[in-house]
Short mmCIF file of C-alpha atoms in Angstrom, two decimals:
data_model
loop_
_atom_site.label_atom_id
_atom_site.label_comp_id
_atom_site.label_asym_id
_atom_site.label_seq_id
_atom_site.Cartn_x
_atom_site.Cartn_y
_atom_site.Cartn_z
CA UNK B 1 9.44 -0.80 18.00
CA UNK B 2 10.98 2.14 16.49
CA UNK B 3 11.94 5.59 17.78
CA UNK B 4 13.19 8.39 15.55
CA UNK B 5 15.76 10.66 17.28
CA UNK B 6 14.18 13.86 18.51
CA UNK B 7 15.26 17.16 16.99
CA UNK B 8 18.13 18.46 19.07
CA UNK B 9 16.80 20.99 21.70
CA UNK B 10 19.15 23.61 23.04
CA UNK B 11 18.70 22.30 26.60
CA UNK B 12 21.53 22.36 28.97
CA UNK B 13 21.39 19.28 31.26
CA UNK B 14 24.06 20.15 33.68
CA UNK B 15 26.43 22.86 34.88
CA UNK B 16 30.25 22.51 35.42
CA UNK B 17 31.47 25.05 37.89
CA UNK B 18 35.20 23.99 37.71
CA UNK B 19 37.45 23.04 34.84
CA UNK B 20 37.21 20.31 32.34
CA UNK B 21 40.57 18.57 31.59
CA UNK B 22 40.33 16.23 28.48
CA UNK B 23 43.18 13.74 28.22
CA UNK B 24 43.52 12.52 24.71
CA UNK B 25 42.03 14.33 21.69
CA UNK B 26 41.70 11.64 18.83
CA UNK B 27 38.52 11.09 16.88
CA UNK B 28 36.18 10.84 19.79
CA UNK B 29 37.68 13.92 21.48
CA UNK B 30 37.36 16.04 18.38
CA UNK B 31 33.93 14.82 17.80
CA UNK B 32 32.90 15.81 21.44
CA UNK B 33 33.50 19.54 21.51
CA UNK B 34 30.57 20.97 19.81
CA UNK B 35 28.01 18.79 21.60
CA UNK B 36 29.70 19.42 24.91
CA UNK B 37 28.85 23.12 24.66
CA UNK B 38 25.32 22.36 23.47
CA UNK B 39 24.48 20.15 26.42
CA UNK B 40 26.49 21.41 29.43
CA UNK B 41 26.80 24.93 30.67
CA UNK B 42 30.52 25.45 30.44
CA UNK B 43 32.68 28.26 28.90
CA UNK B 44 35.53 27.60 26.50
CA UNK B 45 38.09 28.96 29.05
CA UNK B 46 37.18 26.12 31.35
CA UNK B 47 38.35 23.46 29.01
CA UNK B 48 41.99 22.36 28.70
CA UNK B 49 43.04 19.45 26.27
CA UNK B 50 46.26 17.54 26.91
CA UNK B 51 47.10 15.11 24.32
CA UNK B 52 50.01 13.21 22.79
CA UNK B 53 50.42 15.16 19.66
CA UNK B 54 49.22 18.12 17.42
CA UNK B 55 46.26 16.17 15.85
CA UNK B 56 43.11 18.10 16.41
CA UNK B 57 44.78 21.40 17.38
CA UNK B 58 42.80 23.24 14.56
CA UNK B 59 39.45 21.91 15.99
CA UNK B 60 40.41 22.95 19.38
CA UNK B 61 41.23 26.44 18.01
CA UNK B 62 37.80 26.72 16.40
CA UNK B 63 36.32 26.42 19.88
CA UNK B 64 38.96 28.63 21.64
CA UNK B 65 40.03 26.03 24.10
CA UNK B 66 43.34 25.48 25.56
CA UNK B 67 45.48 22.78 23.68
CA UNK B 68 48.70 21.37 25.05
CA UNK B 69 50.54 18.54 23.17
CA UNK B 70 52.15 16.58 25.92
CA UNK B 71 52.40 12.73 26.09
CA UNK B 72 51.53 11.58 29.45
CA UNK B 73 53.59 8.60 31.06
CA UNK B 74 53.80 6.92 34.37
CA UNK B 75 56.69 9.22 35.23
CA UNK B 76 55.18 12.61 34.35
CA UNK B 77 51.45 12.40 34.64
CA UNK B 78 51.41 13.72 38.12
CA UNK B 79 53.55 16.77 37.37
CA UNK B 80 51.49 17.60 34.21
CA UNK B 81 47.89 16.93 35.60
CA UNK B 82 47.91 17.69 39.37
CA UNK B 83 48.31 21.52 39.00
CA UNK B 84 45.03 21.58 36.90
CA UNK B 85 42.84 19.45 39.06
CA UNK B 86 41.01 20.59 42.13
CA UNK B 87 37.68 20.15 43.83
CA UNK B 88 34.86 20.49 41.39
CA UNK B 89 36.92 19.88 38.30
CA UNK B 90 36.26 16.99 35.80
CA UNK B 91 38.89 14.85 34.17
CA UNK B 92 37.58 13.17 31.00
CA UNK B 93 40.03 10.43 29.91
CA UNK B 94 39.80 9.72 26.23
CA UNK B 95 43.52 8.52 25.86
CA UNK B 96 45.06 5.24 24.97
CA UNK B 97 48.20 3.98 26.83
CA UNK B 98 47.35 6.17 29.85
CA UNK B 99 46.42 4.32 33.13
CA UNK B 100 42.66 4.78 34.10
CA UNK B 101 43.58 3.61 37.61
CA UNK B 102 46.19 6.19 37.99
CA UNK B 103 44.04 9.10 36.77
CA UNK B 104 41.10 7.83 38.88
CA UNK B 105 43.23 7.81 41.98
CA UNK B 106 44.51 11.33 41.29
CA UNK B 107 40.96 12.61 40.87
CA UNK B 108 39.88 11.00 44.02
CA UNK B 109 42.85 12.73 46.02
CA UNK B 110 41.98 16.02 44.34
CA UNK B 111 38.24 15.82 44.68
CA UNK B 112 37.60 15.88 40.91
CA UNK B 113 35.11 13.94 38.84
CA UNK B 114 36.36 11.27 36.46
CA UNK B 115 35.06 9.44 33.42
CA UNK B 116 36.68 7.24 30.73
CA UNK B 117 35.49 5.01 27.77
CA UNK B 118 37.43 1.98 28.82
CA UNK B 119 39.88 0.92 31.61
CA UNK B 120 43.28 1.46 30.02
CA UNK B 121 46.77 0.33 31.38
CA UNK B 122 50.04 2.13 30.84
CA UNK B 123 51.60 1.77 27.49
CA UNK B 124 52.61 -1.85 26.73
CA UNK B 125 50.26 -3.35 29.20
CA UNK B 126 48.11 -5.07 26.62
CA UNK B 127 51.09 -7.00 25.23
CA UNK B 128 53.33 -7.41 28.34
CA UNK B 129 54.50 -11.09 27.94
CA UNK B 130 55.99 -10.94 31.55
CA UNK B 131 52.55 -11.47 32.82
CA UNK B 132 49.99 -14.18 32.07
CA UNK B 133 47.15 -13.51 29.46
CA UNK B 134 44.67 -13.42 32.37
CA UNK B 135 46.65 -10.34 33.93
CA UNK B 136 46.61 -8.36 30.68
CA UNK B 137 42.84 -8.87 30.31
CA UNK B 138 39.96 -6.46 30.72
CA UNK B 139 38.87 -8.78 33.52
CA UNK B 140 42.01 -7.99 35.48
CA UNK B 141 41.78 -4.23 34.81
CA UNK B 142 38.24 -4.16 36.02
CA UNK B 143 39.15 -6.03 39.13
CA UNK B 144 41.73 -3.45 40.08
CA UNK B 145 39.27 -0.71 39.54
CA UNK B 146 36.72 -2.42 41.64
CA UNK B 147 39.36 -3.08 44.37
CA UNK B 148 40.07 0.66 44.44
CA UNK B 149 36.26 1.29 44.71
CA UNK B 150 35.92 -1.01 47.68
CA UNK B 151 38.93 0.56 49.38
CA UNK B 152 37.87 4.15 48.95
CA UNK B 153 34.10 3.66 48.92
CA UNK B 154 32.79 7.28 49.23
CA UNK B 155 34.17 10.11 47.23
CA UNK B 156 33.87 12.17 44.06
CA UNK B 157 32.09 10.20 41.23
CA UNK B 158 34.31 8.10 38.82
CA UNK B 159 32.18 6.65 36.15
CA UNK B 160 34.14 3.76 34.41
CA UNK B 161 33.86 2.83 30.80
CA UNK B 162 30.92 4.97 29.54
CA UNK B 163 31.15 5.53 25.86
CA UNK B 164 29.05 3.62 23.35
CA UNK B 165 30.20 0.15 24.23
CA UNK B 166 30.99 -0.14 26.95
CA UNK B 167 28.50 2.40 28.23
CA UNK B 168 25.47 2.79 26.14
CA UNK B 169 25.38 -1.09 25.68
CA UNK B 170 24.50 -1.59 29.33
CA UNK B 171 21.61 0.96 28.95
CA UNK B 172 20.39 -0.80 25.85
CA UNK B 173 20.26 -4.10 27.61
CA UNK B 174 18.25 -2.79 30.36
CA UNK B 175 15.66 -1.27 27.97
CA UNK B 176 15.74 -4.37 26.01
CA UNK B 177 14.83 -6.40 29.07
CA UNK B 178 11.92 -4.19 29.81
CA UNK B 179 10.69 -4.25 26.23
CA UNK B 180 10.73 -8.06 26.17
CA UNK B 181 8.84 -8.30 29.32
CA UNK B 182 6.20 -5.93 28.15
CA UNK B 183 5.83 -7.66 24.82
CA UNK B 184 5.51 -11.13 26.43
CA UNK B 185 2.89 -10.00 28.89
CA UNK B 186 5.07 -10.00 31.97
CA UNK B 187 4.17 -7.24 34.37
CA UNK B 188 7.21 -5.89 36.13
CA UNK B 189 8.21 -2.85 37.92
CA UNK B 190 11.42 -1.09 36.85
CA UNK B 191 14.28 -2.95 38.75
CA UNK B 192 16.24 -0.76 41.06
CA UNK B 193 19.37 -2.85 41.71
CA UNK B 194 21.60 -5.56 40.03
CA UNK B 195 19.67 -8.42 41.80
CA UNK B 196 16.33 -7.27 40.37
CA UNK B 197 17.85 -6.85 36.89
CA UNK B 198 19.27 -10.39 37.14
CA UNK B 199 15.95 -11.76 38.37
CA UNK B 200 14.12 -10.23 35.44
CA UNK B 201 16.82 -11.70 32.97
CA UNK B 202 16.31 -15.01 34.63
CA UNK B 203 12.52 -15.01 34.42
CA UNK B 204 12.75 -14.03 30.76
CA UNK B 205 15.09 -16.91 30.12
CA UNK B 206 17.85 -14.74 28.52
CA UNK B 207 20.66 -17.20 27.80
CA UNK B 208 22.96 -15.01 25.80
CA UNK B 209 23.58 -11.32 25.06
CA UNK B 210 25.74 -10.05 22.26
CA UNK B 211 26.84 -6.60 21.79
CA UNK B 212 26.19 -6.89 18.13
CA UNK B 213 27.56 -4.25 15.92
CA UNK B 214 27.98 -3.91 12.15
CA UNK B 215 29.68 -0.90 10.63
CA UNK B 216 29.20 -0.42 6.81
CA UNK B 217 30.69 3.04 6.49
CA UNK B 218 32.99 3.40 3.45
CA UNK B 219 35.36 6.00 2.34
CA UNK B 220 36.26 7.44 -1.13
CA UNK B 221 39.87 6.23 -0.62
CA UNK B 222 40.12 2.45 0.06
CA UNK B 223 42.65 0.89 2.30
CA UNK B 224 46.31 0.72 1.01
CA UNK B 225 48.90 -1.87 1.67
CA UNK B 226 50.70 -1.51 4.95
CA UNK B 227 47.86 0.74 6.37
CA UNK B 228 45.42 0.21 9.10
CA UNK B 229 42.13 2.00 8.47
CA UNK B 230 39.36 2.41 10.93
CA UNK B 231 36.35 4.51 11.90
CA UNK B 232 37.69 5.12 15.33
CA UNK B 233 41.02 4.95 17.15
CA UNK B 234 43.50 2.60 15.29
CA UNK B 235 45.73 2.08 18.35
CA UNK B 236 42.56 1.51 20.58
CA UNK B 237 41.16 -1.09 18.22
CA UNK B 238 44.56 -2.95 17.85
CA UNK B 239 45.25 -2.74 21.62
CA UNK B 240 41.96 -4.58 22.58
CA UNK B 241 42.22 -6.72 19.65
CA UNK B 242 45.57 -8.13 20.89
CA UNK B 243 44.17 -8.81 24.31
CA UNK B 244 42.86 -12.27 25.09
CA UNK B 245 39.31 -12.79 23.77
CA UNK B 246 36.95 -12.48 26.78
CA UNK B 247 33.28 -13.24 27.54
CA UNK B 248 30.92 -13.47 30.33
CA UNK B 249 30.36 -17.14 30.90
CA UNK B 250 26.61 -18.20 31.22
CA UNK B 251 25.31 -20.98 33.53
CA UNK B 252 23.62 -22.66 30.65
CA UNK B 253 26.94 -23.46 28.99
CA UNK B 254 27.79 -27.12 28.80
CA UNK B 255 30.59 -27.27 26.43
CA UNK B 256 33.90 -25.69 27.75
CA UNK B 257 36.20 -24.25 25.05
CA UNK B 258 39.42 -26.18 24.43
CA UNK B 259 41.32 -22.89 24.74
CA UNK B 260 39.22 -21.51 27.63
CA UNK B 261 40.37 -20.50 31.03
CA UNK B 262 39.03 -19.26 34.27
CA UNK B 263 40.86 -16.12 35.88
CA UNK B 264 41.06 -17.83 39.31
CA UNK B 265 40.36 -14.47 41.08
CA UNK B 266 37.72 -11.84 41.47
CA UNK B 267 33.94 -12.09 40.59
CA UNK B 268 34.42 -15.16 38.23
CA UNK B 269 31.64 -13.91 35.96
CA UNK B 270 33.82 -14.19 32.73
CA UNK B 271 36.41 -16.49 31.13
CA UNK B 272 39.09 -15.85 28.50
CA UNK B 273 40.34 -17.78 25.42
CA UNK B 274 44.16 -18.23 25.01
CA UNK B 275 44.18 -16.34 21.72
CA UNK B 276 43.62 -12.69 20.68
CA UNK B 277 40.17 -11.26 20.13
CA UNK B 278 41.16 -10.11 16.69
CA UNK B 279 41.57 -13.80 15.68
CA UNK B 280 38.35 -15.05 17.31
CA UNK B 281 35.04 -14.84 15.43
CA UNK B 282 31.45 -15.25 16.50
CA UNK B 283 28.19 -15.66 14.78
CA UNK B 284 25.53 -12.90 15.47
CA UNK B 285 22.75 -10.90 13.81
CA UNK B 286 21.71 -7.26 13.22
CA UNK B 287 18.41 -6.14 11.61
CA UNK B 288 19.91 -4.40 8.57
CA UNK B 289 22.89 -6.63 8.11
CA UNK B 290 21.35 -9.99 9.00
CA UNK B 291 23.56 -12.81 10.08
CA UNK B 292 27.34 -12.24 10.13
CA UNK B 293 30.57 -13.37 11.56
CA UNK B 294 32.07 -10.70 13.91
CA UNK B 295 35.32 -10.56 15.96
CA UNK B 296 34.96 -11.56 19.53
CA UNK B 297 36.99 -8.55 20.83
CA UNK B 298 37.30 -8.25 24.61
CA UNK B 299 35.28 -5.37 26.04
CA UNK B 300 34.54 -4.31 29.61
CA UNK B 301 30.74 -4.60 29.06
CA UNK B 302 31.12 -8.32 28.35
CA UNK B 303 32.17 -8.83 31.87
CA UNK B 304 30.31 -6.03 33.66
CA UNK B 305 26.87 -6.99 32.23
CA UNK B 306 27.33 -10.70 33.03
CA UNK B 307 28.48 -9.85 36.48
CA UNK B 308 25.53 -7.48 37.20
CA UNK B 309 23.11 -10.07 35.81
CA UNK B 310 24.43 -12.86 37.85
CA UNK B 311 21.74 -14.27 40.29
CA UNK B 312 22.67 -16.07 43.44
CA UNK B 313 20.80 -18.15 45.90
CA UNK B 314 22.36 -18.89 49.28
CA UNK B 315 25.66 -17.70 47.87
CA UNK B 316 25.65 -20.05 44.92
CA UNK B 317 25.33 -18.85 41.31
CA UNK B 318 22.05 -20.04 39.83
CA UNK B 319 21.85 -17.88 36.76
CA UNK B 320 23.99 -15.73 34.45
CA UNK B 321 23.94 -15.17 30.63
CA UNK B 322 26.76 -15.57 28.33
CA UNK B 323 27.78 -12.03 27.26
CA UNK B 324 30.21 -10.84 24.48
CA UNK B 325 31.08 -8.46 21.74
CA UNK B 326 30.45 -9.57 18.24
CA UNK B 327 32.11 -6.77 16.13
CA UNK B 328 32.03 -6.51 12.33
CA UNK B 329 33.82 -3.18 11.62
CA UNK B 330 33.89 -1.50 8.32
CA UNK B 331 35.30 -3.32 5.28
CA UNK B 332 38.53 -1.41 5.43
CA UNK B 333 39.03 -2.21 9.07
CA UNK B 334 38.34 -5.82 8.32
CA UNK B 335 41.03 -5.90 5.64
CA UNK B 336 43.38 -4.21 8.12
CA UNK B 337 42.84 -6.78 10.75
CA UNK B 338 43.56 -9.59 8.12
CA UNK B 339 46.64 -7.84 7.13
CA UNK B 340 47.63 -7.30 10.85
CA UNK B 341 47.22 -11.02 11.55
CA UNK B 342 49.32 -11.83 8.55
CA UNK B 343 52.23 -9.69 9.97
CA UNK B 344 51.95 -11.81 13.18
CA UNK B 345 50.30 -8.79 15.03
CA UNK B 346 52.93 -6.25 14.23
CA UNK B 347 50.98 -3.02 13.50
CA UNK B 348 51.14 -1.59 10.02
CA UNK B 349 53.46 1.59 9.29
CA UNK B 350 50.58 3.86 8.26
CA UNK B 351 47.26 4.58 10.23
CA UNK B 352 44.24 6.39 8.97
CA UNK B 353 41.01 7.25 10.82
CA UNK B 354 38.04 7.84 8.55
CA UNK B 355 35.86 10.81 8.98
CA UNK B 356 35.65 13.53 6.36
CA UNK B 357 36.37 11.01 3.43
CA UNK B 358 33.35 8.81 4.40
CA UNK B 359 30.80 8.84 1.57
CA UNK B 360 28.18 6.13 2.65
CA UNK B 361 27.16 3.55 5.25
CA UNK B 362 25.71 3.06 8.78
CA UNK B 363 26.85 1.96 12.08
CA UNK B 364 24.37 -0.49 13.48
CA UNK B 365 25.17 -0.86 17.10
CA UNK B 366 22.96 -2.65 19.70
CA UNK B 367 22.46 -5.65 22.04
CA UNK B 368 21.00 -8.95 20.87
CA UNK B 369 19.13 -10.84 23.59
CA UNK B 370 18.64 -14.44 22.90
CA UNK B 371 16.75 -17.45 24.29
CA UNK B 372 13.59 -15.85 25.52
CA UNK B 373 9.96 -16.66 24.48
CA UNK B 374 10.29 -14.55 21.18
CA UNK B 375 13.72 -16.11 20.33
CA UNK B 376 15.92 -13.04 19.67
CA UNK B 377 15.65 -9.28 20.17
CA UNK B 378 17.97 -6.60 18.91
CA UNK B 379 17.70 -3.22 20.39
CA UNK B 380 20.04 -0.29 19.61
CA UNK B 381 21.08 2.61 17.33
CA UNK B 382 21.06 2.69 13.57
CA UNK B 383 22.98 5.91 12.59
CA UNK B 384 24.14 6.71 8.98
CA UNK B 385 27.12 8.97 8.02
CA UNK B 386 24.77 11.35 6.52
CA UNK B 387 22.57 11.67 9.65
CA UNK B 388 25.75 11.95 11.90
CA UNK B 389 26.84 14.93 9.86
CA UNK B 390 23.57 16.52 10.15
CA UNK B 391 23.65 16.24 13.86
CA UNK B 392 27.17 17.27 14.77
CA UNK B 393 30.34 18.54 13.13
CA UNK B 394 33.59 16.57 13.12
CA UNK B 395 31.81 13.22 13.54
CA UNK B 396 31.30 9.85 11.83
CA UNK B 397 28.49 7.63 12.86
CA UNK B 398 30.88 5.61 15.10
CA UNK B 399 32.27 8.63 16.84
CA UNK B 400 28.87 10.17 17.36
CA UNK B 401 27.55 7.00 19.17
CA UNK B 402 30.51 7.08 21.42
CA UNK B 403 30.05 10.82 22.13
CA UNK B 404 26.42 10.30 22.99
CA UNK B 405 27.39 7.89 25.63
CA UNK B 406 30.14 10.25 27.02
CA UNK B 407 27.69 13.17 27.29
CA UNK B 408 25.21 11.06 29.01
CA UNK B 409 27.74 9.80 31.54
CA UNK B 410 29.16 13.21 32.25
CA UNK B 411 25.80 14.63 32.90
CA UNK B 412 24.84 11.81 35.22
CA UNK B 413 28.11 12.39 36.97
CA UNK B 414 27.53 16.06 37.36
CA UNK B 415 24.09 15.47 38.71
CA UNK B 416 25.43 12.74 41.07
CA UNK B 417 28.97 14.12 42.11
CA UNK B 418 29.51 12.10 45.16
CA UNK B 419 28.79 8.53 44.12
CA UNK B 420 32.32 7.06 44.28
CA UNK B 421 33.54 4.56 41.67
CA UNK B 422 30.51 3.29 39.59
CA UNK B 423 29.89 1.20 36.46
CA UNK B 424 27.37 1.91 33.68
CA UNK B 425 25.04 -0.85 34.98
CA UNK B 426 24.64 0.99 38.30
CA UNK B 427 23.22 4.44 36.83
CA UNK B 428 19.86 5.62 35.73
CA UNK B 429 19.45 4.19 32.25
CA UNK B 430 16.47 6.37 31.53
CA UNK B 431 18.51 9.52 32.01
CA UNK B 432 21.21 8.05 29.72
CA UNK B 433 18.66 7.23 26.98
CA UNK B 434 17.17 10.74 27.37
CA UNK B 435 20.45 12.57 26.90
CA UNK B 436 21.84 10.19 24.23
CA UNK B 437 18.81 9.63 22.04
CA UNK B 438 19.11 12.78 19.89
CA UNK B 439 22.44 11.60 18.66
CA UNK B 440 21.68 7.97 17.83
CA UNK B 441 19.66 8.17 14.57
CA UNK B 442 16.95 5.54 14.98
CA UNK B 443 16.65 3.65 18.29
CA UNK B 444 15.22 0.29 17.07
CA UNK B 445 13.84 -2.78 18.68
CA UNK B 446 13.32 -5.80 16.44
CA UNK B 447 12.46 -9.46 17.00
CA UNK B 448 14.03 -12.15 14.96
CA UNK B 449 13.84 -15.95 14.65
CA UNK B 450 17.58 -16.24 13.92
CA UNK B 451 19.72 -18.64 15.82
CA UNK B 452 23.27 -19.59 15.33
CA UNK B 453 22.08 -22.96 13.90
CA UNK B 454 20.47 -21.20 10.95
CA UNK B 455 21.64 -22.75 7.65
CA UNK B 456 24.24 -24.95 9.45
CA UNK B 457 25.59 -28.23 8.11
CA UNK B 458 24.06 -28.18 4.57
CA UNK B 459 27.48 -28.04 2.85
CA UNK B 460 29.74 -29.83 5.29
CA UNK B 461 28.99 -31.79 8.54
CA UNK B 462 29.31 -29.62 11.60
CA UNK B 463 29.68 -30.45 15.34
CA UNK B 464 26.87 -28.54 16.84
CA UNK B 465 24.53 -28.75 19.82
CA UNK B 466 21.02 -28.91 18.21
CA UNK B 467 19.27 -29.27 21.54
CA UNK B 468 20.26 -25.77 22.74
CA UNK B 469 20.99 -23.21 19.89
CA UNK B 470 22.35 -20.67 22.37
CA UNK B 471 25.41 -22.70 23.37
CA UNK B 472 28.70 -20.78 22.85
CA UNK B 473 29.87 -23.86 21.00
CA UNK B 474 27.25 -22.99 18.21
CA UNK B 475 28.06 -19.26 18.25
CA UNK B 476 31.85 -19.52 17.88
CA UNK B 477 33.28 -19.78 14.39
CA UNK B 478 35.82 -22.57 14.36
#
């Protein structure tokens, strides 16, 4: 199944009456501005950018929006932000090292809407050795946000973790489940809650879900020694890469990882490995790239999708798929990660985010659902750098996929302004697809007979479980 992106229509999906405060203006923030004004009724004098440095000031100037270089800290964020936030305003958190929970609580008090692309701690939270690996995980950050949601319940909408992944990945997973059901002759109504989505995944026998991404974008200038190069935030990638590797843990799993651990609190839908995600690899597959070894980097959607697809009977968990990210970034980023590991995780002196110097390549981002009657099914976005540039200024393929998720999340929040704290799995995936589709290149659904046992053991003996190809033991690269 293949759907070409529609030509962008100048349709405004929502109206923002108040002000938009954008915290953080790196590659994603800079990529957002032109599409923001195309899709939302908002004037330039309603937008205020507050960011840590001067990067991107020339782009802000092109759109005549306010730009304030001011680094936010735990000590100053209230003084800086509170005067600019009131009922009907919207805070878009695109920063690293700025606590999502702190900004979400501020927005709740002021009656403002909130959206972020991941749940961030204050600076140093990812590498704080004074706490256990469990407590510096995405699992712990998510549990703190959900505890806030349970305490506050009603209030202005705060949409957590809605970029490409996390964000669009949850929408892709829902659409993929419906597509597999239709293609295997299963008559189903669109589920309306997490229990019904979990029931559908269970009936389809989905054992594992990978957020399977392969980025082949390449620049005219290659990575240099002592330099970290990436197609999106270097600090963001390194931060999550140094967190413990995390994955939703499925009920079909029968081989416990030797370095695995339960968190011992919260929803118990996920586990972590006592090693950084940037040093953990997993086997996966995408339609263009074929089989590959990706980094098993922690991501919020690995936990939230697994949690929302958990099926219980009389209080006992009877079904959950294994869910995790399998990320193969661009070649220069792979080299950067290898160099970072060789430096014992001390970040390089130079950082470079690729955009204008990119000359070729595609970001292939989707979900790979495995174990069902048709083996494996990948559904997602294939977006080339050339197509990204035709669709929007100041973008790479990677940033545009993230921006598509942000726009869709913002529009849903504006249309549903009193929904409290919500996750991507709880919102209307059809609306998200409608808004995001024009910026995703090709939306493609492709079946494959690939399994992680393909071509295994022909050169050396390997310890694998041949009775069930979808065991994490077979997926993990050791």
